Each structure stands twice: as structure tokens, then as C-alpha cells.
PDB file of C-alpha atoms in Angstrom:
ATOM      1  CA  ARG M   1     116.441  79.836  18.406  1.00 57.00           C
ATOM      2  CA  ASN M   2     114.380  83.001  19.015  1.00 62.00           C
ATOM      3  CA  LEU M   3     117.632  84.962  19.305  1.00 62.00           C
ATOM      4  CA  SER M   4     119.040  83.439  16.117  1.00 66.00           C
ATOM      5  CA  MET M   5     122.042  82.392  18.174  1.00 68.00           C
ATOM      6  CA  GLY M   6     124.439  79.954  16.563  1.00 81.00           C
ATOM      7  CA  VAL M   7     127.394  79.990  19.008  1.00 83.00           C
ATOM      8  CA  LEU M   8     127.459  79.732  22.817  1.00 76.00           C
ATOM      9  CA  PHE M   9     130.494  80.404  25.007  1.00 77.00           C
ATOM     10  CA  ASN M  10     129.796  80.395  28.736  1.00 70.00           C
ATOM     11  CA  HIS M  11     131.267  79.296  32.051  1.00 66.00           C
ATOM     12  CA  HIS M  12     128.932  76.343  32.575  1.00 61.00           C
ATOM     13  CA  GLU M  13     131.193  73.326  33.093  1.00 63.00           C
ATOM     14  CA  ALA M  14     129.659  71.030  35.711  1.00 63.00           C
ATOM     15  CA  GLY M  15     126.430  69.216  36.450  1.00 59.00           C
ATOM     16  CA  ILE M  16     123.535  68.719  34.055  1.00 63.00           C
ATOM     17  CA  GLU M  17     124.544  69.867  30.585  1.00 72.00           C
ATOM     18  CA  ASP M  18     121.446  71.899  29.839  1.00 76.00           C
ATOM     19  CA  ALA M  19     123.500  74.489  27.986  1.00 76.00           C
ATOM     20  CA  GLN M  20     124.823  71.829  25.608  1.00 78.00           C
ATOM     21  CA  LEU M  21     121.383  70.338  25.047  1.00 79.00           C
ATOM     22  CA  ALA M  22     119.963  73.763  24.205  1.00 81.00           C
ATOM     23  CA  THR M  23     122.832  74.388  21.779  1.00 82.00           C
ATOM     24  CA  ASP M  24     122.262  71.037  20.088  1.00 83.00           C
ATOM     25  CA  ILE M  25     118.547  71.713  19.699  1.00 85.00           C
ATOM     26  CA  ILE M  26     119.160  74.928  17.765  1.00 84.00           C
ATOM     27  CA  GLY M  27     121.965  73.374  15.739  1.00 86.00           C
ATOM     28  CA  GLY M  28     124.579  75.645  17.274  1.00 87.00           C
ATOM     29  CA  ILE M  29     128.149  75.229  18.478  1.00 88.00           C
ATOM     30  CA  ARG M  30     129.268  75.471  22.098  1.00 85.00           C
ATOM     31  CA  PHE M  31     132.739  76.603  23.145  1.00 83.00           C
ATOM     32  CA  GLY M  32     134.017  76.205  26.703  1.00 81.00           C
ATOM     33  CA  THR M  33     137.027  76.466  28.987  1.00 79.00           C
ATOM     34  CA  HIS M  34     137.653  75.393  32.539  1.00 74.00           C
ATOM     35  CA  TRP M  35     137.817  77.810  35.430  1.00 71.00           C
ATOM     36  CA  SER M  36     139.149  75.267  37.929  1.00 71.00           C
ATOM     37  CA  CYS M  37     142.264  73.137  37.605  1.00 71.00           C
ATOM     38  CA  LEU M  38     141.121  69.597  38.423  1.00 70.00           C
ATOM     39  CA  SER M  39     143.131  67.437  40.806  1.00 72.00           C
ATOM     40  CA  GLY M  40     142.251  64.222  38.972  1.00 77.00           C
ATOM     41  CA  VAL M  41     139.651  62.319  36.967  1.00 80.00           C
ATOM     42  CA  ASN M  42     136.245  63.802  37.735  1.00 72.00           C
ATOM     43  CA  HIS M  43     133.089  62.378  36.189  1.00 67.00           C
ATOM     44  CA  ALA M  44     130.919  64.976  37.939  1.00 61.00           C
ATOM     45  CA  THR M  45     132.390  67.604  35.632  1.00 60.00           C
ATOM     46  CA  THR M  46     131.135  66.628  32.211  1.00 60.00           C
ATOM     47  CA  ARG M  47     132.965  67.786  29.093  1.00 70.00           C
ATOM     48  CA  CYS M  48     130.666  67.632  26.102  1.00 79.00           C
ATOM     49  CA  HIS M  49     131.328  70.946  24.409  1.00 83.00           C
ATOM     50  CA  ASP M  50     131.865  71.032  20.668  1.00 86.00           C
ATOM     51  CA  VAL M  51     135.169  72.813  21.274  1.00 87.00           C
ATOM     52  CA  TYR M  52     136.889  72.807  24.662  1.00 86.00           C
ATOM     53  CA  PHE M  53     139.912  74.899  25.660  1.00 85.00           C
ATOM     54  CA  THR M  54     142.279  73.621  28.369  1.00 83.00           C
ATOM     55  CA  TRP M  55     145.132  75.236  30.267  1.00 80.00           C
ATOM     56  CA  GLY M  56     147.699  72.620  29.330  1.00 80.00           C
ATOM     57  CA  GLU M  57     148.577  68.997  28.614  1.00 83.00           C
ATOM     58  CA  HIS M  58     147.901  67.926  32.213  1.00 80.00           C
ATOM     59  CA  ASP M  59     144.333  69.217  32.083  1.00 81.00           C
ATOM     60  CA  SER M  60     143.785  67.749  28.624  1.00 85.00           C
ATOM     61  CA  ASN M  61     144.811  64.310  29.886  1.00 85.00           C
ATOM     62  CA  ILE M  62     142.303  64.614  32.753  1.00 84.00           C
ATOM     63  CA  VAL M  63     139.525  65.650  30.369  1.00 85.00           C
ATOM     64  CA  VAL M  64     140.205  62.647  28.128  1.00 86.00           C
ATOM     65  CA  ALA M  65     140.479  60.235  31.080  1.00 87.00           C
ATOM     66  CA  SER M  66     137.173  61.603  32.390  1.00 83.00           C
ATOM     67  CA  LYS M  67     135.544  60.213  29.234  1.00 84.00           C
ATOM     68  CA  SER M  68     134.868  63.589  27.640  1.00 83.00           C
ATOM     69  CA  ILE M  69     132.967  63.399  24.370  1.00 83.00           C
ATOM     70  CA  ALA M  70     134.148  66.823  23.190  1.00 85.00           C
ATOM     71  CA  PRO M  71     135.405  66.267  19.618  1.00 89.00           C
ATOM     72  CA  HIS M  72     137.884  69.160  19.760  1.00 90.00           C
ATOM     73  CA  ILE M  73     140.126  69.797  22.790  1.00 88.00           C
ATOM     74  CA  LEU M  74     142.616  72.638  22.334  1.00 88.00           C
ATOM     75  CA  ILE M  75     145.475  73.703  24.651  1.00 87.00           C
ATOM     76  CA  VAL M  76     145.523  77.497  24.989  1.00 83.00           C
ATOM     77  CA  GLY M  77     147.052  78.252  28.403  1.00 77.00           C
ATOM     78  CA  SER M  78     145.463  79.766  31.512  1.00 72.00           C
ATOM     79  CA  PHE M  79     143.739  83.116  31.144  1.00 69.00           C
ATOM     80  CA  LEU M  80     143.617  83.374  34.942  1.00 67.00           C
ATOM     81  CA  SER M  81     147.383  83.891  35.140  1.00 66.00           C
ATOM     82  CA  GLU M  82     146.950  87.320  33.548  1.00 72.00           C
ATOM     83  CA  PHE M  83     143.753  88.319  35.335  1.00 78.00           C
ATOM     84  CA  THR M  84     144.240  90.868  38.126  1.00 87.00           C
ATOM     85  CA  ASN M  85     142.270  93.139  40.438  1.00 89.00           C
ATOM     86  CA  VAL M  86     144.434  96.245  40.450  1.00 91.00           C
ATOM     87  CA  VAL M  87     142.689  98.036  43.326  1.00 93.00           C
ATOM     88  CA  GLU M  88     142.543  95.023  45.642  1.00 93.00           C
ATOM     89  CA  LYS M  89     146.106  94.007  44.877  1.00 94.00           C
ATOM     90  CA  GLU M  90     147.350  97.473  45.805  1.00 95.00           C
ATOM     91  CA  ARG M  91     145.364  97.405  49.065  1.00 95.00           C
ATOM     92  CA  ALA M  92     146.971  94.096  49.952  1.00 95.00           C
ATOM     93  CA  ARG M  93     150.440  95.308  48.981  1.00 96.00           C
ATOM     94  CA  LEU M  94     150.104  98.348  51.233  1.00 97.00           C
ATOM     95  CA  ALA M  95     148.900  96.129  54.091  1.00 97.00           C
ATOM     96  CA  VAL M  96     151.925  93.847  53.653  1.00 97.00           C
ATOM     97  CA  ASP M  97     154.248  96.867  53.636  1.00 97.00           C
ATOM     98  CA  VAL M  98     152.784  97.925  56.980  1.00 96.00           C
ATOM     99  CA  MET M  99     153.289  94.409  58.359  1.00 97.00           C
ATOM    100  CA  ARG M 100     156.936  94.366  57.310  1.00 96.00           C
ATOM    101  CA  ASN M 101     157.498  97.795  58.889  1.00 96.00           C
ATOM    102  CA  ARG M 102     156.184  96.278  62.121  1.00 93.00           C
ATOM    103  CA  GLY M 103     158.752  93.483  62.071  1.00 95.00           C
ATOM    104  CA  VAL M 104     157.143  90.809  59.936  1.00 96.00           C
ATOM    105  CA  GLU M 105     159.819  88.743  58.179  1.00 97.00           C
ATOM    106  CA  TYR M 106     157.694  86.341  56.111  1.00 95.00           C
ATOM    107  CA  VAL M 107     154.206  86.591  54.659  1.00 97.00           C
ATOM    108  CA  ILE M 108     152.054  83.599  53.736  1.00 96.00           C
ATOM    109  CA  ALA M 109     149.077  83.829  51.370  1.00 95.00           C
ATOM    110  CA  LEU M 110     146.300  81.432  52.370  1.00 94.00           C
ATOM    111  CA  PHE M 111     143.758  80.041  49.908  1.00 92.00           C
ATOM    112  CA  ASP M 112     140.657  78.396  51.340  1.00 89.00           C
ATOM    113  CA  THR M 113     138.119  76.133  49.651  1.00 83.00           C
ATOM    114  CA  SER M 114     134.347  76.053  49.218  1.00 79.00           C
ATOM    115  CA  HIS M 115     133.982  73.628  52.123  1.00 81.00           C
ATOM    116  CA  PRO M 116     134.635  74.375  55.817  1.00 83.00           C
ATOM    117  CA  THR M 117     138.268  73.784  56.823  1.00 85.00           C
ATOM    118  CA  PRO M 118     138.421  75.042  60.436  1.00 88.00           C
ATOM    119  CA  LYS M 119     141.547  73.105  61.437  1.00 90.00           C
ATOM    120  CA  TYR M 120     143.435  74.384  58.409  1.00 91.00           C
ATOM    121  CA  LEU M 121     142.670  78.039  59.072  1.00 92.00           C
ATOM    122  CA  LYS M 122     143.030  77.753  62.854  1.00 94.00           C
ATOM    123  CA  TYR M 123     146.498  76.248  62.464  1.00 94.00           C
ATOM    124  CA  PHE M 124     147.738  79.406  60.753  1.00 95.00           C
ATOM    125  CA  LEU M 125     145.914  81.717  63.158  1.00 96.00           C
ATOM    126  CA  ASP M 126     147.550  79.938  66.092  1.00 96.00           C
ATOM    127  CA  TRP M 127     150.918  80.255  64.357  1.00 96.00           C
ATOM    128  CA  LEU M 128     150.255  83.986  63.936  1.00 97.00           C
ATOM    129  CA  PHE M 129     149.643  84.335  67.682  1.00 97.00           C
ATOM    130  CA  ARG M 130     152.895  82.521  68.518  1.00 96.00           C
ATOM    131  CA  ASP M 131     155.162  84.125  65.962  1.00 97.00           C
ATOM    132  CA  PRO M 132     155.454  87.938  65.727  1.00 96.00           C
ATOM    133  CA  GLN M 133     157.505  87.590  62.529  1.00 97.00           C
ATOM    134  CA  LEU M 134     154.632  85.980  60.597  1.00 97.00           C
ATOM    135  CA  GLY M 135     152.131  87.877  58.482  1.00 97.00           C
ATOM    136  CA  LEU M 136     149.083  86.401  56.721  1.00 97.00           C
ATOM    137  CA  VAL M 137     147.155  87.393  53.612  1.00 97.00           C
ATOM    138  CA  ILE M 138     143.904  85.465  53.130  1.00 95.00           C
ATOM    139  CA  LYS M 139     142.397  85.215  49.638  1.00 94.00           C
ATOM    140  CA  PRO M 140     138.957  83.687  50.332  1.00 93.00           C
ATOM    141  CA  LYS M 141     136.609  82.149  47.769  1.00 89.00           C
ATOM    142  CA  SER M 142     133.675  83.989  49.371  1.00 90.00           C
ATOM    143  CA  PRO M 143     133.461  87.121  51.558  1.00 93.00           C
ATOM    144  CA  ILE M 144     135.759  86.734  54.548  1.00 94.00           C
ATOM    145  CA  GLU M 145     132.877  87.210  56.990  1.00 94.00           C
ATOM    146  CA  GLU M 146     131.160  84.127  55.565  1.00 94.00           C
ATOM    147  CA  VAL M 147     134.384  82.105  55.643  1.00 93.00           C
ATOM    148  CA  ILE M 148     135.094  82.916  59.270  1.00 94.00           C
ATOM    149  CA  GLU M 149     131.524  82.221  60.362  1.00 94.00           C
ATOM    150  CA  LYS M 150     131.186  78.844  58.600  1.00 92.00           C
ATOM    151  CA  ASN M 151     134.506  77.752  60.109  1.00 92.00           C
ATOM    152  CA  HIS M 152     133.456  78.901  63.603  1.00 94.00           C
ATOM    153  CA  LEU M 153     136.509  81.130  63.950  1.00 94.00           C
ATOM    154  CA  VAL M 154     134.908  84.501  64.704  1.00 95.00           C
ATOM    155  CA  GLU M 155     136.745  85.098  67.980  1.00 96.00           C
ATOM    156  CA  PRO M 156     140.182  83.785  66.853  1.00 96.00           C
ATOM    157  CA  TYR M 157     139.933  85.873  63.686  1.00 96.00           C
ATOM    158  CA  ARG M 158     138.980  89.003  65.649  1.00 96.00           C
ATOM    159  CA  ARG M 159     142.040  88.430  67.821  1.00 96.00           C
ATOM    160  CA  ALA M 160     144.206  87.915  64.713  1.00 97.00           C
ATOM    161  CA  VAL M 161     143.033  91.203  63.183  1.00 96.00           C
ATOM    162  CA  SER M 162     144.013  93.007  66.381  1.00 96.00           C
ATOM    163  CA  THR M 163     147.654  91.957  65.837  1.00 96.00           C
ATOM    164  CA  GLY M 164     147.841  94.054  62.677  1.00 95.00           C
ATOM    165  CA  ARG M 165     149.537  91.155  60.882  1.00 96.00           C
ATOM    166  CA  ILE M 166     146.657  89.721  58.862  1.00 97.00           C
ATOM    167  CA  PHE M 167     144.827  91.033  55.820  1.00 97.00           C
ATOM    168  CA  ALA M 168     141.833  89.556  54.004  1.00 96.00           C
ATOM    169  CA  MET M 169     141.536  90.340  50.309  1.00 95.00           C
ATOM    170  CA  ALA M 170     138.189  90.616  48.581  1.00 94.00           C
ATOM    171  CA  ASP M 171     136.910  87.317  47.225  1.00 91.00           C
ATOM    172  CA  THR M 172     136.882  88.899  43.752  1.00 89.00           C
ATOM    173  CA  ALA M 173     140.679  89.130  43.690  1.00 90.00           C
ATOM    174  CA  PRO M 174     142.449  86.337  41.768  1.00 88.00           C
ATOM    175  CA  PRO M 175     144.843  83.992  43.622  1.00 89.00           C
ATOM    176  CA  GLY M 176     147.760  85.219  41.547  1.00 89.00           C
ATOM    177  CA  ASP M 177     147.521  88.683  43.103  1.00 91.00           C
ATOM    178  CA  ALA M 178     147.874  87.230  46.597  1.00 92.00           C
ATOM    179  CA  GLY M 179     150.711  84.958  45.502  1.00 91.00           C
ATOM    180  CA  GLU M 180     152.677  87.861  44.049  1.00 91.00           C
ATOM    181  CA  ILE M 181     152.763  89.905  47.236  1.00 92.00           C
ATOM    182  CA  ALA M 182     153.474  87.050  49.663  1.00 93.00           C
ATOM    183  CA  ASP M 183     156.627  85.034  50.232  1.00 94.00           C
ATOM    184  CA  TYR M 184     154.746  81.729  50.073  1.00 93.00           C
ATOM    185  CA  ALA M 185     151.242  80.622  49.078  1.00 93.00           C
ATOM    186  CA  VAL M 186     149.386  77.693  50.669  1.00 93.00           C
ATOM    187  CA  GLY M 187     146.306  75.910  49.347  1.00 89.00           C
ATOM    188  CA  VAL M 188     144.092  73.024  50.408  1.00 85.00           C
ATOM    189  CA  ALA M 189     141.590  70.606  48.784  1.00 76.00           C
ATOM    190  CA  GLY M 190     141.658  72.049  45.251  1.00 75.00           C
ATOM    191  CA  ILE M 191     144.844  72.945  43.391  1.00 77.00           C
ATOM    192  CA  SER M 192     143.438  75.767  41.246  1.00 78.00           C
ATOM    193  CA  ALA M 193     144.494  78.623  43.515  1.00 84.00           C
ATOM    194  CA  VAL M 194     148.077  77.474  44.070  1.00 84.00           C
ATOM    195  CA  VAL M 195     148.501  76.608  40.396  1.00 81.00           C
ATOM    196  CA  THR M 196     147.396  80.061  39.228  1.00 82.00           C
ATOM    197  CA  ALA M 197     149.614  81.632  41.917  1.00 86.00           C
ATOM    198  CA  ALA M 198     152.559  79.556  40.701  1.00 84.00           C
ATOM    199  CA  LEU M 199     151.953  80.793  37.155  1.00 81.00           C
ATOM    200  CA  ARG M 200     152.567  84.285  38.535  1.00 83.00           C
ATOM    201  CA  GLY M 201     155.857  83.213  40.130  1.00 83.00           C
ATOM    202  CA  ALA M 202     154.715  82.346  43.673  1.00 85.00           C
ATOM    203  CA  LYS M 203     156.380  79.695  45.816  1.00 88.00           C
ATOM    204  CA  ILE M 204     153.560  77.305  46.656  1.00 86.00           C
ATOM    205  CA  LEU M 205     152.631  74.538  49.056  1.00 84.00           C
ATOM    206  CA  PHE M 206     149.605  72.265  48.588  1.00 83.00           C
ATOM    207  CA  LEU M 207     148.182  70.359  51.565  1.00 79.00           C
ATOM    208  CA  ASP M 208     147.039  67.026  50.162  1.00 74.00           C
ATOM    209  CA  TYR M 209     144.553  66.003  52.858  1.00 72.00           C
ATOM    210  CA  GLU M 210     142.758  63.753  50.379  1.00 71.00           C
ATOM    211  CA  GLY M 211     145.873  61.665  49.828  1.00 72.00           C
ATOM    212  CA  LEU M 212     145.729  61.946  46.045  1.00 70.00           C
ATOM    213  CA  SER M 213     149.368  60.951  45.744  1.00 70.00           C
ATOM    214  CA  LYS M 214     148.564  57.601  47.374  1.00 73.00           C
ATOM    215  CA  SER M 215     145.446  56.765  45.356  1.00 75.00           C
ATOM    216  CA  VAL M 216     144.462  55.758  41.841  1.00 76.00           C
ATOM    217  CA  GLN M 217     144.567  59.476  41.022  1.00 74.00           C
ATOM    218  CA  GLU M 218     148.335  59.583  41.499  1.00 74.00           C
ATOM    219  CA  PRO M 219     149.123  59.697  37.744  1.00 75.00           C
ATOM    220  CA  PHE M 220     147.140  62.947  37.534  1.00 74.00           C
ATOM    221  CA  ASP M 221     148.393  64.436  40.795  1.00 69.00           C
ATOM    222  CA  VAL M 222     150.629  67.002  39.146  1.00 63.00           C
ATOM    223  CA  LEU M 223     152.038  68.474  42.363  1.00 60.00           C
ATOM    224  CA  HIS M 224     153.410  65.025  43.227  1.00 47.00           C
ATOM    225  CA  SER M 225     154.360  64.039  39.693  1.00 42.00           C
ATOM    226  CA  LEU M 226     156.991  66.528  38.604  1.00 40.00           C
ATOM    227  CA  GLY M 227     159.311  63.988  36.972  1.00 39.00           C
ATOM    228  CA  GLU M 228     162.272  62.017  38.268  1.00 40.00           C
ATOM    229  CA  LYS M 229     163.178  62.497  41.915  1.00 35.00           C
TER     230      LYS M 229
END
């Protein structure tokens, strides 16, 4: 109210809706869009904006099924598909070129998650040690040093770096950049990274450890619901 603000557009999309309450108090309007592509109905992520923008019909259906009270839900597409980090993407591309010159035949982009997934990452590191034709590009959600430490993979990762066939992008790079320069992109837990990579033309694989395709969330599990078999 002190700022004479009538419209709010911010990234706040989960947890206590203090931003919405503040907007209501001053008689303003709140716009919002989602940063993450949800895997299914999620009541922890409240949608009570006055106007809410979604990536597509799939996301809109999830928002409605999650009992959103937003009066206006508009489909506008994903802005993340066009977001890029030019400098980091070029660094990764040069690293992949070096890998291929050293005999690498296929490069996999790995997307991690906010939670520790040591078995997931170790599987690909072990594959790297066994297969001289494999190259890896990791696009972490946080600085790679933090990812490796929380997954207790400091020594295996150090050994992987010594092969010259692994490259870690900055956490500020979007998933689509990694997907573009790799032959395949693999994600786990959340589908946001692989979805945004797919929008940039990447061939993707999602590891459904949660078993969404065999639960009540199956109707919303888009990577398992692509139409008739």
C-alpha cells in the first residue's frame, strides 16, 4: 500500500500464500506462472492467484484437479524453452567436442533433483568407468560441488573427471541447453528438466522411481500417457 502497488507478478508458487494475502489486503491483482512442471496433483503447491499462466493443457488440468481457486487460468506455453545461458552452453559444447575427439560416441545429459539420489548418479559414473565411448554432461540444480558432497560421491566424481569424459554445467544453465548438446537426456523424480529439454528437441528418458504410472496419479503422468499404444 505504501508503494501504491496495484499489480504483483512474482515467482512465489508454493507454501503459505503470503504474497496473495498481501495483494488482497491492498486490493491489488496477482499474476503468476509455474516454474516447475508438476508430475501430478499437488496440494502443497497452492494456486490462488487472480490470473495464473500455465505451460499447456496438461498443467492446467493438474492445477484444476489440485483444487486451485484461481478464477483465470490461461495457457501461454513455456518460457523456459526459449531461455538460454549462452556462455555456459558454449562451454559445454566445447567440452563435448573434446570428448567426441577422444572417441566418445554418445553423450548423455543428466538432470538431478533437489534431494540426494546417490544410486542414480553412481550408476552413470560406474557406466562411465566401464564404457570409454560414453560421455556425460551434468546439469545440476545447485553447484556441482554441493551435489557431489550431499550424494557422498566425492571420490567417484574425482575419478570421473580424470577420464576427461564428464562435464558439469553451472546450475544457472537451463536444462534445454544441456539437452541440445547431448544425444540423450535423463531425469529423475521431477519431470521439469526433461520436459523443457524435450521442448528444445532432446531425446529424453524419465526414471519413474515413484511409480506414478501405477498410482492414482496415472491420469496426470504425461510421460506414460501419450495416447494409444
